[in-house]
Coordinates of N, CA and C in Angstrom, one line a residue:
Chain A
Q22 N -5.9 25.8 98.1 CA -5.6 26.3 96.3 C -5.3 25.1 94.9
K23 N -5.9 26.6 93.8 CA -5.2 24.9 93.0 C -4.0 24.7 92.2
E24 N -3.4 24.0 92.2 CA -1.6 24.0 92.4 C -1.2 24.6 90.8
V25 N -2.9 25.2 89.7 CA -1.9 26.3 88.9 C -3.4 27.0 89.1
E26 N -3.3 28.6 88.4 CA -4.2 28.8 88.8 C -3.7 29.8 86.9
Q27 N -5.0 30.4 86.5 CA -5.2 31.0 85.3 C -6.1 31.3 85.2
D28 N -6.8 32.5 83.8 CA -8.0 33.5 84.6 C -8.3 33.0 83.2
P29 N -9.4 32.7 83.6 CA -10.2 32.0 82.1 C -10.5 32.9 81.1
G30 N -10.0 34.2 81.5 CA -11.5 35.5 80.1 C -12.3 35.2 80.7
P31 N -13.5 36.0 79.5 CA -12.6 35.7 78.2 C -11.9 37.1 78.0
L32 N -10.8 36.9 77.3 CA -9.7 38.0 77.2 C -9.7 38.7 75.1
S33 N -10.8 39.4 74.8 CA -11.2 40.6 74.2 C -9.9 41.3 73.1
V34 N -9.5 41.6 72.6 CA -8.5 42.0 71.6 C -8.7 42.8 70.5
P35 N -7.7 44.1 70.4 CA -8.3 44.2 68.5 C -6.7 43.6 68.1
E36 N -7.7 43.8 66.6 CA -6.4 42.5 65.4 C -4.9 44.0 65.4
G37 N -3.6 42.9 66.0 CA -2.4 44.1 66.3 C -1.9 44.3 67.3
A38 N -2.2 44.1 68.4 CA -2.6 44.5 69.4 C -1.2 43.5 70.0
I39 N -0.8 43.5 71.3 CA 0.9 42.3 71.9 C -0.5 42.0 72.9
V40 N -0.5 40.6 73.7 CA -1.1 39.4 74.1 C -0.3 39.2 75.5
S41 N -0.8 39.1 76.4 CA 0.0 38.1 77.4 C -1.0 37.8 78.0
L42 N 0.0 36.2 78.2 CA -1.2 35.6 78.7 C -0.6 34.8 79.6
N43 N -1.2 34.8 81.1 CA -0.5 33.9 82.1 C -0.7 33.0 83.2
C44 N -0.3 32.1 84.0 CA -0.2 31.4 85.0 C 0.2 31.5 85.9
T45 N -0.2 31.2 87.2 CA 0.9 30.7 88.1 C 0.7 29.6 88.8
Y46 N 1.5 29.3 89.3 CA 1.1 28.3 89.6 C 2.6 28.0 91.3
S47 N 1.9 26.8 91.8 CA 1.8 26.9 93.4 C 2.8 25.7 94.0
N48 N 3.5 24.8 92.8 CA 3.6 23.6 93.1 C 5.6 23.3 92.5
S49 N 6.7 23.6 93.5 CA 7.9 24.2 92.4 C 8.9 22.9 92.1
A50 N 8.1 21.4 92.8 CA 8.4 20.7 91.5 C 8.2 20.4 90.4
F51 N 7.6 21.5 89.8 CA 7.2 21.8 88.7 C 8.9 21.6 87.2
Q52 N 8.4 21.2 87.1 CA 9.6 21.0 85.6 C 10.3 21.4 84.3
Y53 N 9.0 21.8 83.4 CA 8.3 21.5 82.3 C 7.5 22.7 81.8
F54 N 7.6 23.6 81.4 CA 6.6 24.3 80.5 C 5.6 24.4 79.6
M55 N 4.0 24.0 79.4 CA 3.9 24.0 78.0 C 3.0 25.3 78.0
W56 N 2.8 25.7 76.4 CA 1.3 26.1 76.4 C 0.9 25.7 75.4
Y57 N -0.1 25.5 75.5 CA -1.5 24.5 74.3 C -2.4 25.7 73.7
R58 N -2.2 25.2 72.5 CA -3.5 26.5 71.6 C -5.8 25.6 71.7
Q59 N -5.4 25.4 72.1 CA -7.7 24.8 71.9 C -8.6 25.4 70.9
Y60 N -8.3 24.9 69.9 CA -9.9 26.3 69.0 C -10.8 24.8 69.3
S61 N -11.9 25.4 69.0 CA -13.4 24.8 69.5 C -13.6 23.6 68.9
R62 N -14.2 22.8 69.3 CA -14.7 21.5 69.0 C -12.7 20.7 68.8
K63 N -11.4 21.1 68.8 CA -10.5 20.2 68.8 C -9.3 20.7 69.6
G64 N -8.6 18.8 69.7 CA -7.7 18.5 70.7 C -6.5 19.7 70.8
P65 N -6.3 20.0 71.9 CA -5.1 21.1 72.5 C -3.9 20.5 70.8
E66 N -2.9 21.7 70.8 CA -2.0 21.5 70.0 C -1.2 22.4 69.9
L67 N 0.2 21.4 71.4 CA 1.3 22.4 71.3 C 1.6 24.2 70.8
L68 N 2.4 24.6 70.9 CA 2.1 26.2 71.2 C 4.4 25.8 71.5
M69 N 4.1 25.6 72.1 CA 5.8 26.6 72.9 C 6.4 25.7 74.5
Y70 N 7.2 25.3 74.7 CA 7.6 24.4 75.8 C 8.8 25.0 76.0
T71 N 8.7 25.0 77.3 CA 10.2 25.2 77.7 C 10.1 24.7 79.5
Y72 N 12.0 24.5 80.1 CA 12.3 24.1 80.8 C 12.7 24.8 81.7
S73 N 13.7 25.7 81.5 CA 14.4 26.2 82.4 C 13.9 28.4 82.3
S74 N 14.2 28.6 83.2 CA 14.0 30.2 83.2 C 14.6 31.0 81.8
G75 N 13.7 31.9 81.9 CA 13.7 32.4 81.0 C 12.9 32.9 79.4
N76 N 12.7 33.6 78.0 CA 12.2 33.4 76.9 C 13.1 32.2 76.5
K77 N 11.8 31.8 75.2 CA 12.1 30.7 73.9 C 10.8 31.6 73.7
E78 N 11.4 31.7 72.1 CA 10.6 33.0 71.0 C 10.6 32.2 70.1
D79 N 9.5 31.9 68.8 CA 9.0 31.1 68.5 C 7.8 31.8 67.3
G80 N 8.5 33.3 66.3 CA 7.9 33.5 65.1 C 7.1 34.5 66.6
R81 N 5.7 34.9 65.8 CA 5.1 35.4 67.2 C 5.1 35.2 68.8
F82 N 4.8 34.4 68.9 CA 5.0 34.2 70.6 C 6.6 33.8 70.9
T83 N 5.8 34.2 72.1 CA 7.3 34.2 73.2 C 6.7 33.7 74.2
A84 N 7.6 33.0 75.0 CA 7.0 32.0 76.0 C 8.1 32.3 77.4
Q85 N 7.7 33.3 78.6 CA 8.6 33.5 79.5 C 8.2 32.1 81.0
V86 N 9.2 31.8 81.5 CA 9.0 31.6 82.9 C 10.2 31.5 83.9
D87 N 9.3 32.1 84.8 CA 10.1 32.9 86.3 C 9.8 31.7 87.1
K88 N 11.3 30.8 87.5 CA 11.1 29.7 88.5 C 10.9 30.7 90.0
S89 N 10.9 31.6 90.0 CA 11.3 32.0 91.3 C 10.3 32.3 91.8
S90 N 9.0 33.5 90.8 CA 8.4 33.5 91.0 C 7.1 33.3 90.7
K91 N 7.8 31.8 90.2 CA 6.2 30.7 90.1 C 5.9 31.4 88.4
Y92 N 6.2 32.0 87.8 CA 5.6 32.6 86.9 C 5.3 32.4 85.7
I93 N 4.4 31.9 85.2 CA 4.7 32.1 83.2 C 3.9 32.4 82.5
S94 N 4.6 32.9 81.7 CA 3.5 33.4 80.3 C 3.9 33.4 79.1
L95 N 2.3 33.5 78.1 CA 2.7 33.6 77.0 C 2.9 34.7 76.3
F96 N 3.1 35.2 75.4 CA 3.3 36.7 74.9 C 3.1 36.6 72.6
I97 N 2.1 37.0 72.6 CA 1.3 36.9 71.0 C 1.8 38.3 70.5
R98 N 2.5 38.8 70.1 CA 2.4 39.3 69.5 C 1.8 39.1 67.3
D99 N 0.9 40.5 67.5 CA 0.6 41.4 66.2 C -0.5 40.2 65.5
S100 N -0.9 40.1 66.9 CA -2.5 39.0 67.1 C -3.2 39.2 66.1
Q101 N -3.3 38.1 65.4 CA -4.7 37.6 64.4 C -5.8 37.7 64.6
P102 N -7.5 37.1 63.9 CA -8.1 36.7 64.2 C -8.5 35.8 64.4
S103 N -7.3 34.8 64.0 CA -7.0 33.1 63.6 C -6.8 32.9 65.1
D104 N -6.0 33.8 66.0 CA -5.7 33.2 67.1 C -6.4 33.7 68.3
S105 N -7.7 33.3 67.6 CA -9.0 33.5 69.0 C -8.8 32.0 69.5
A106 N -9.0 31.5 70.7 CA -8.9 30.4 70.8 C -9.1 30.3 72.5
T107 N -8.9 29.5 72.6 CA -8.7 29.3 74.4 C -6.8 28.3 74.8
Y108 N -6.6 28.9 75.2 CA -4.9 28.8 75.2 C -4.9 28.1 76.6
L109 N -4.0 27.1 77.4 CA -3.9 26.7 78.0 C -2.7 26.5 78.5
C110 N -2.4 26.8 79.7 CA -0.4 26.7 80.7 C -0.8 24.9 80.5
A111 N 0.0 24.4 80.7 CA 0.7 23.0 81.3 C 1.8 23.1 82.1
M112 N 1.9 22.1 83.5 CA 3.4 22.3 83.9 C 3.4 20.7 83.9
T113 N 4.4 20.3 84.1 CA 4.9 18.4 84.1 C 5.9 18.4 85.8
S114 N 5.7 18.0 86.2 CA 7.1 17.4 87.7 C 6.7 15.4 87.3
Y115 N 7.2 14.5 87.2 CA 7.4 13.9 87.1 C 6.3 13.3 86.2
Q116 N 6.0 12.2 86.3 CA 4.9 11.9 85.4 C 3.6 12.9 85.5
K117 N 2.7 13.3 85.8 CA 2.1 14.3 86.4 C 2.0 15.8 85.6
V118 N 0.9 15.9 84.2 CA 0.5 17.4 84.1 C -0.2 17.6 84.8
T119 N -0.2 18.8 85.1 CA -1.3 19.5 85.7 C -1.4 20.7 84.3
F120 N -3.3 20.8 84.1 CA -3.5 21.9 83.0 C -4.2 23.3 83.6
G121 N -4.6 24.2 83.5 CA -4.6 25.4 83.8 C -6.2 25.3 83.4
I122 N -7.0 25.9 83.6 CA -8.2 26.0 83.4 C -8.5 26.3 81.5
G123 N -7.7 27.3 81.2 CA -7.3 28.1 80.1 C -8.1 29.4 79.9
T124 N -6.8 29.9 79.0 CA -8.5 31.4 79.0 C -8.6 31.5 77.5
K125 N -9.8 32.9 77.6 CA -10.2 32.7 76.4 C -10.2 33.4 75.4
L126 N -9.3 33.6 74.8 CA -9.2 34.7 73.3 C -9.2 35.3 72.1
Q127 N -10.1 36.2 72.3 CA -10.8 36.6 71.2 C -10.2 37.8 70.4
V128 N -9.7 37.9 69.0 CA -8.8 39.2 68.5 C -9.9 39.8 67.3
I129 N -10.2 40.7 67.5 CA -11.6 41.3 66.7 C -10.8 42.3 66.2
P130 N -11.1 42.2 64.9 CA -10.3 42.2 63.4 C -10.8 43.8 63.6
Chain B
G3 N 6.0 19.5 64.5 CA 6.1 18.5 66.1 C 5.5 17.7 66.0
A4 N 5.1 16.0 66.8 CA 4.9 14.9 67.1 C 3.7 14.8 66.6
V5 N 3.2 13.6 66.5 CA 1.3 13.5 65.7 C 1.1 12.7 66.5
V6 N -0.4 12.8 66.4 CA -0.9 11.8 67.8 C -2.2 11.7 66.6
S7 N -2.5 10.2 66.6 CA -3.8 10.1 66.0 C -4.9 10.2 66.5
Q8 N -6.6 9.9 66.1 CA -7.4 10.0 67.1 C -8.7 9.2 65.9
H9 N -8.8 7.7 66.2 CA -10.4 7.8 66.0 C -11.0 6.6 67.0
P10 N -12.2 7.0 66.6 CA -12.5 7.9 64.8 C -13.1 9.3 65.9
S11 N -13.6 10.2 64.7 CA -13.2 11.3 65.1 C -14.7 12.4 65.9
W12 N -15.3 11.1 65.3 CA -17.4 11.4 66.4 C -17.8 9.6 66.1
V13 N -18.8 9.9 66.7 CA -19.5 8.5 66.8 C -20.7 8.5 67.6
I14 N -21.8 8.7 67.1 CA -23.4 8.5 67.5 C -23.5 7.1 68.0
C15 N -24.5 6.8 68.9 CA -24.6 5.6 69.1 C -25.6 5.5 70.3
K16 N -26.7 4.1 70.1 CA -27.2 4.2 71.1 C -27.1 3.9 72.5
S17 N -28.0 4.3 73.5 CA -27.9 4.0 74.9 C -27.6 2.5 75.4
G18 N -26.5 2.1 75.3 CA -26.0 -0.1 76.2 C -25.1 -0.3 74.9
T19 N -24.9 0.9 74.1 CA -23.4 0.0 73.1 C -22.0 0.0 73.9
S20 N -21.3 0.0 73.2 CA -19.9 -0.1 73.5 C -19.9 0.7 72.4
V21 N -18.1 1.3 73.2 CA -17.8 2.2 71.8 C -16.5 2.3 72.1
K22 N -15.3 2.5 71.2 CA -13.8 2.3 71.1 C -13.8 2.9 70.9
I23 N -12.8 3.8 71.5 CA -11.5 4.8 70.7 C -10.6 4.4 70.5
E24 N -9.8 4.9 70.1 CA -7.9 3.9 69.4 C -7.3 5.8 69.0
C25 N -6.4 5.6 69.6 CA -5.4 7.2 69.8 C -4.0 6.3 69.7
R26 N -2.8 6.6 68.8 CA -1.8 6.4 68.0 C -0.9 7.3 68.4
S27 N 0.6 7.3 68.6 CA 1.4 8.3 68.4 C 2.0 7.5 67.7
L28 N 1.8 8.5 66.4 CA 2.4 8.2 64.7 C 4.3 8.2 64.6
D29 N 4.2 9.1 65.4 CA 6.1 9.4 65.2 C 6.8 9.3 66.0
F30 N 6.6 8.6 67.7 CA 6.9 7.7 68.9 C 6.6 7.7 69.3
Q31 N 7.0 7.1 70.0 CA 6.5 6.2 70.8 C 6.6 6.2 72.1
A32 N 5.5 6.0 72.8 CA 4.8 6.2 74.2 C 4.7 6.1 75.0
T33 N 5.6 5.5 76.3 CA 5.5 4.6 77.4 C 3.7 5.0 78.1
T34 N 4.1 6.0 78.4 CA 2.2 6.9 78.8 C 1.9 7.5 77.6
M35 N 0.2 7.2 77.1 CA -0.5 7.9 76.6 C -1.8 8.1 78.4
F36 N -2.8 9.5 77.8 CA -3.6 9.6 78.8 C -5.1 10.1 78.2
W37 N -6.1 9.6 79.4 CA -7.4 10.2 78.7 C -8.0 10.8 79.0
Y38 N -8.4 12.0 78.0 CA -9.2 13.9 79.0 C -10.7 13.1 78.1
R39 N -11.6 13.6 79.1 CA -13.3 13.7 78.4 C -13.0 15.5 78.8
Q40 N -13.7 16.3 77.7 CA -13.6 17.5 78.5 C -15.5 18.3 77.1
F41 N -16.0 18.3 79.0 CA -17.5 19.3 78.5 C -17.6 20.4 77.7
P42 N -18.6 21.2 76.6 CA -18.5 22.4 76.6 C -17.8 23.7 77.0
K43 N -17.3 24.5 77.1 CA -17.2 25.9 77.8 C -16.1 24.7 79.2
Q44 N -15.4 23.6 78.7 CA -15.1 23.5 81.0 C -13.6 23.1 80.3
S45 N -12.8 23.5 80.9 CA -11.5 22.7 80.9 C -11.1 21.0 81.0
L46 N -9.9 20.4 80.1 CA -9.2 18.9 80.3 C -10.0 18.6 81.5
M47 N -10.8 17.3 81.7 CA -10.9 16.8 83.1 C -10.2 15.7 82.6
L48 N -8.8 15.1 83.2 CA -8.1 14.2 83.0 C -8.6 12.7 83.4
M49 N -8.7 11.8 82.6 CA -9.9 10.0 83.5 C -8.8 8.9 84.0
A50 N -7.4 9.0 83.3 CA -7.3 8.6 83.0 C -5.4 7.9 81.9
T51 N -4.5 7.5 83.4 CA -3.1 7.7 82.8 C -3.1 5.6 82.4
S52 N -2.9 6.3 81.2 CA -2.8 4.0 80.1 C -0.7 4.2 80.5
N53 N -0.7 3.3 80.9 CA 1.0 2.8 81.0 C 1.2 1.0 79.9
E54 N 2.2 1.7 78.9 CA 1.7 0.7 77.3 C 2.5 -1.1 78.8
G55 N 1.5 -2.5 78.9 CA 1.8 -3.2 79.5 C 2.2 -3.4 80.8
S56 N 0.9 -2.1 81.5 CA 0.8 -2.8 83.2 C -1.5 -2.3 82.8
K57 N -2.1 -2.2 83.7 CA -3.3 -1.4 84.0 C -3.2 0.1 83.9
A58 N -4.0 0.5 83.6 CA -4.1 2.1 83.8 C -4.7 2.8 85.5
T59 N -3.8 3.8 85.1 CA -4.8 4.5 86.8 C -5.9 5.7 86.4
Y60 N -6.9 5.0 87.2 CA -7.9 5.6 87.1 C -7.4 7.3 88.0
E61 N -8.5 8.1 87.7 CA -8.9 9.4 88.2 C -9.8 9.0 89.5
Q62 N -9.5 9.7 90.3 CA -10.9 9.4 91.4 C -12.5 9.6 91.2
G63 N -13.1 9.0 90.4 CA -14.5 8.7 89.9 C -14.8 8.6 89.2
V64 N -13.6 8.5 88.6 CA -14.1 7.6 86.9 C -13.9 5.8 87.6
E65 N -15.2 5.6 86.3 CA -15.5 3.9 86.2 C -14.4 3.4 85.9
K66 N -13.8 2.2 86.2 CA -12.5 1.5 85.5 C -13.5 1.1 85.3
D67 N -14.4 0.3 85.5 CA -15.2 -1.1 84.4 C -16.4 -0.7 83.8
K68 N -16.1 0.8 83.7 CA -17.3 1.2 82.5 C -16.1 1.3 81.1
F69 N -14.5 2.2 81.7 CA -13.8 3.4 81.0 C -12.8 2.3 80.6
L70 N -12.9 0.7 79.6 CA -11.8 0.6 79.6 C -10.7 0.5 78.8
I71 N -10.1 0.6 79.7 CA -8.1 1.1 78.7 C -7.2 0.5 78.2
N72 N -6.7 -0.1 77.2 CA -5.7 -1.1 76.5 C -4.9 -0.6 76.4
H73 N -3.7 -0.4 76.7 CA -2.3 0.2 76.1 C -1.5 -0.5 75.7
A74 N -1.8 -1.7 74.4 CA -1.5 -2.5 74.0 C 0.1 -3.0 73.9
S75 N 0.4 -1.3 73.0 CA 2.0 -1.2 72.5 C 1.9 0.7 72.3
L76 N 3.2 0.2 71.5 CA 3.8 1.8 72.6 C 3.3 2.5 71.6
T77 N 2.5 2.7 70.8 CA 1.8 3.8 69.7 C 0.4 3.4 69.9
L78 N -0.4 2.9 70.9 CA -1.8 2.5 70.8 C -1.8 2.2 72.1
S79 N -3.2 3.0 72.4 CA -4.0 3.1 73.4 C -5.3 3.1 73.3
T80 N -6.7 2.6 73.6 CA -7.8 2.7 73.3 C -8.3 2.1 74.4
L81 N -9.7 3.5 74.4 CA -10.2 3.4 75.4 C -12.1 2.9 74.7
T82 N -12.4 1.9 75.7 CA -14.2 1.4 75.6 C -15.2 2.4 76.4
V83 N -15.9 2.9 76.1 CA -17.0 3.0 76.7 C -18.1 2.2 77.1
T84 N -18.2 1.5 77.9 CA -19.0 0.0 77.6 C -20.5 0.4 78.0
S85 N -21.9 0.2 77.8 CA -22.8 0.3 77.7 C -23.2 1.6 78.2
A86 N -22.8 2.6 77.2 CA -23.0 3.8 76.8 C -24.5 4.9 77.5
H87 N -24.0 5.5 77.5 CA -25.3 6.5 78.5 C -25.1 7.8 77.8
P88 N -26.7 8.6 77.8 CA -26.3 10.3 77.4 C -25.7 10.9 77.8
E89 N -25.9 10.6 79.2 CA -24.9 11.6 80.3 C -23.0 11.0 79.7
D90 N -22.3 10.1 79.5 CA -21.3 9.3 78.8 C -20.7 10.8 77.8
S91 N -21.6 11.4 76.8 CA -21.7 11.9 75.3 C -20.7 13.5 76.6
S92 N -19.8 13.3 75.2 CA -18.6 14.2 75.7 C -17.8 14.4 74.3
F93 N -16.2 14.9 74.5 CA -15.1 15.2 73.7 C -13.9 14.4 74.6
Y94 N -14.4 13.2 73.8 CA -12.8 12.2 74.4 C -11.4 13.0 73.9
I95 N -10.6 13.0 74.7 CA -9.2 13.6 73.9 C -8.1 12.4 74.7
C96 N -7.1 12.1 73.5 CA -6.0 11.2 74.8 C -5.1 12.1 74.2
S97 N -3.7 12.0 74.7 CA -3.0 12.6 74.4 C -1.6 11.3 74.7
A98 N -0.9 11.4 74.2 CA 0.8 10.9 74.2 C 1.9 11.5 74.7
R99 N 2.5 11.0 76.2 CA 3.9 11.5 75.7 C 4.3 11.0 75.6
D100 N 5.2 12.4 75.4 CA 7.2 12.3 74.1 C 8.4 12.3 75.6
L101 N 8.5 11.7 75.6 CA 9.7 11.3 76.7 C 10.9 11.0 75.9
G102 N 12.1 10.9 76.1 CA 13.0 11.1 75.8 C 13.6 12.8 75.0
T103 N 14.2 12.0 73.5 CA 15.4 12.9 73.2 C 14.7 13.2 72.1
R104 N 14.5 14.4 71.8 CA 14.1 15.2 70.4 C 14.9 16.4 69.5
A105 N 15.0 16.1 68.7 CA 16.3 17.4 68.2 C 17.2 17.5 68.7
G106 N 17.3 16.4 69.5 CA 19.4 16.4 70.0 C 18.9 17.4 72.0
S107 N 17.5 17.3 72.3 CA 17.0 18.1 73.3 C 16.2 17.0 74.3
Y108 N 16.2 16.8 75.2 CA 15.3 16.7 76.3 C 14.0 16.7 76.1
T109 N 13.0 15.4 75.5 CA 11.6 16.9 76.2 C 10.9 16.2 77.3
D110 N 10.1 16.3 77.7 CA 9.1 15.6 78.7 C 7.9 16.7 78.7
T111 N 7.1 15.9 77.4 CA 5.7 16.6 77.2 C 4.4 15.8 76.6
Q112 N 4.0 16.2 76.1 CA 2.2 15.8 75.7 C 1.9 16.1 74.5
Y113 N 1.4 15.3 73.4 CA 0.9 15.5 72.7 C -0.6 15.0 72.5
F114 N -1.1 16.3 71.6 CA -2.7 15.7 71.7 C -3.0 15.2 71.0
G115 N -4.2 14.6 70.7 CA -5.3 14.0 69.0 C -5.8 14.5 69.6
P116 N -6.4 14.4 68.4 CA -7.8 15.7 68.0 C -9.2 15.9 68.1
G117 N -9.4 14.5 69.1 CA -11.2 14.3 70.3 C -11.6 13.4 69.1
T118 N -12.3 12.8 70.2 CA -13.8 11.8 69.5 C -14.9 12.7 70.0
R119 N -15.9 13.0 69.4 CA -17.1 13.5 70.0 C -18.2 12.0 69.9
L120 N -18.3 11.8 71.3 CA -19.3 10.7 71.6 C -20.7 11.4 71.3
T121 N -21.8 10.8 70.9 CA -23.3 11.5 71.3 C -23.6 9.8 71.8
V122 N -24.6 10.0 73.0 CA -25.5 9.0 73.5 C -27.0 9.5 72.7
L123 N -27.3 8.0 71.9 CA -28.2 8.3 72.4 C -29.7 7.7 73.1

């Protein structure tokens, strides 16, 4: 079993839809949780960073962490074609960072 | 957010030559930097962890004599692909670990560089 599971998609949604991206994990030592957005042929860009269970909101993005269920989510409201990218979840324990495989999102105009 | 630069952004070289890629953290000090490679439509693959002032830690299957890593300062790590071959053609991405306090909050995350596309002819 992988430490971090993420559905690779692709996920296609119409413009304006609410997008839900998820990752599950098995290592209870993970303490910090991140979401990155990666456009084709570019380095990943940090979108959200959370530590504790609960929700964190930044503009159209909401990151949710449920440590008891070992489940994290990223919600994108009012999705735009420019949101089309691959979204990677990542988790940190001590010095080790583990990434999900990434979910490819396509927002259709 | 924090900024990490990478240079060059792309490079084309002949088989057998060596290529050096630089990774710099521009607005924070990074005791730890990471080097990844990414093949088309695949996820990031960690190659090695670079610690300032000490030897890099390589992931299983990564040849340390082929991929030389130097982390000479808290803001600079370099990856040298020695005797490059066409199979080394890939997208190489570095990241820098931001560990400490930022905007009043404790942080432990990574910021990525824009990547370097290496093509070996």
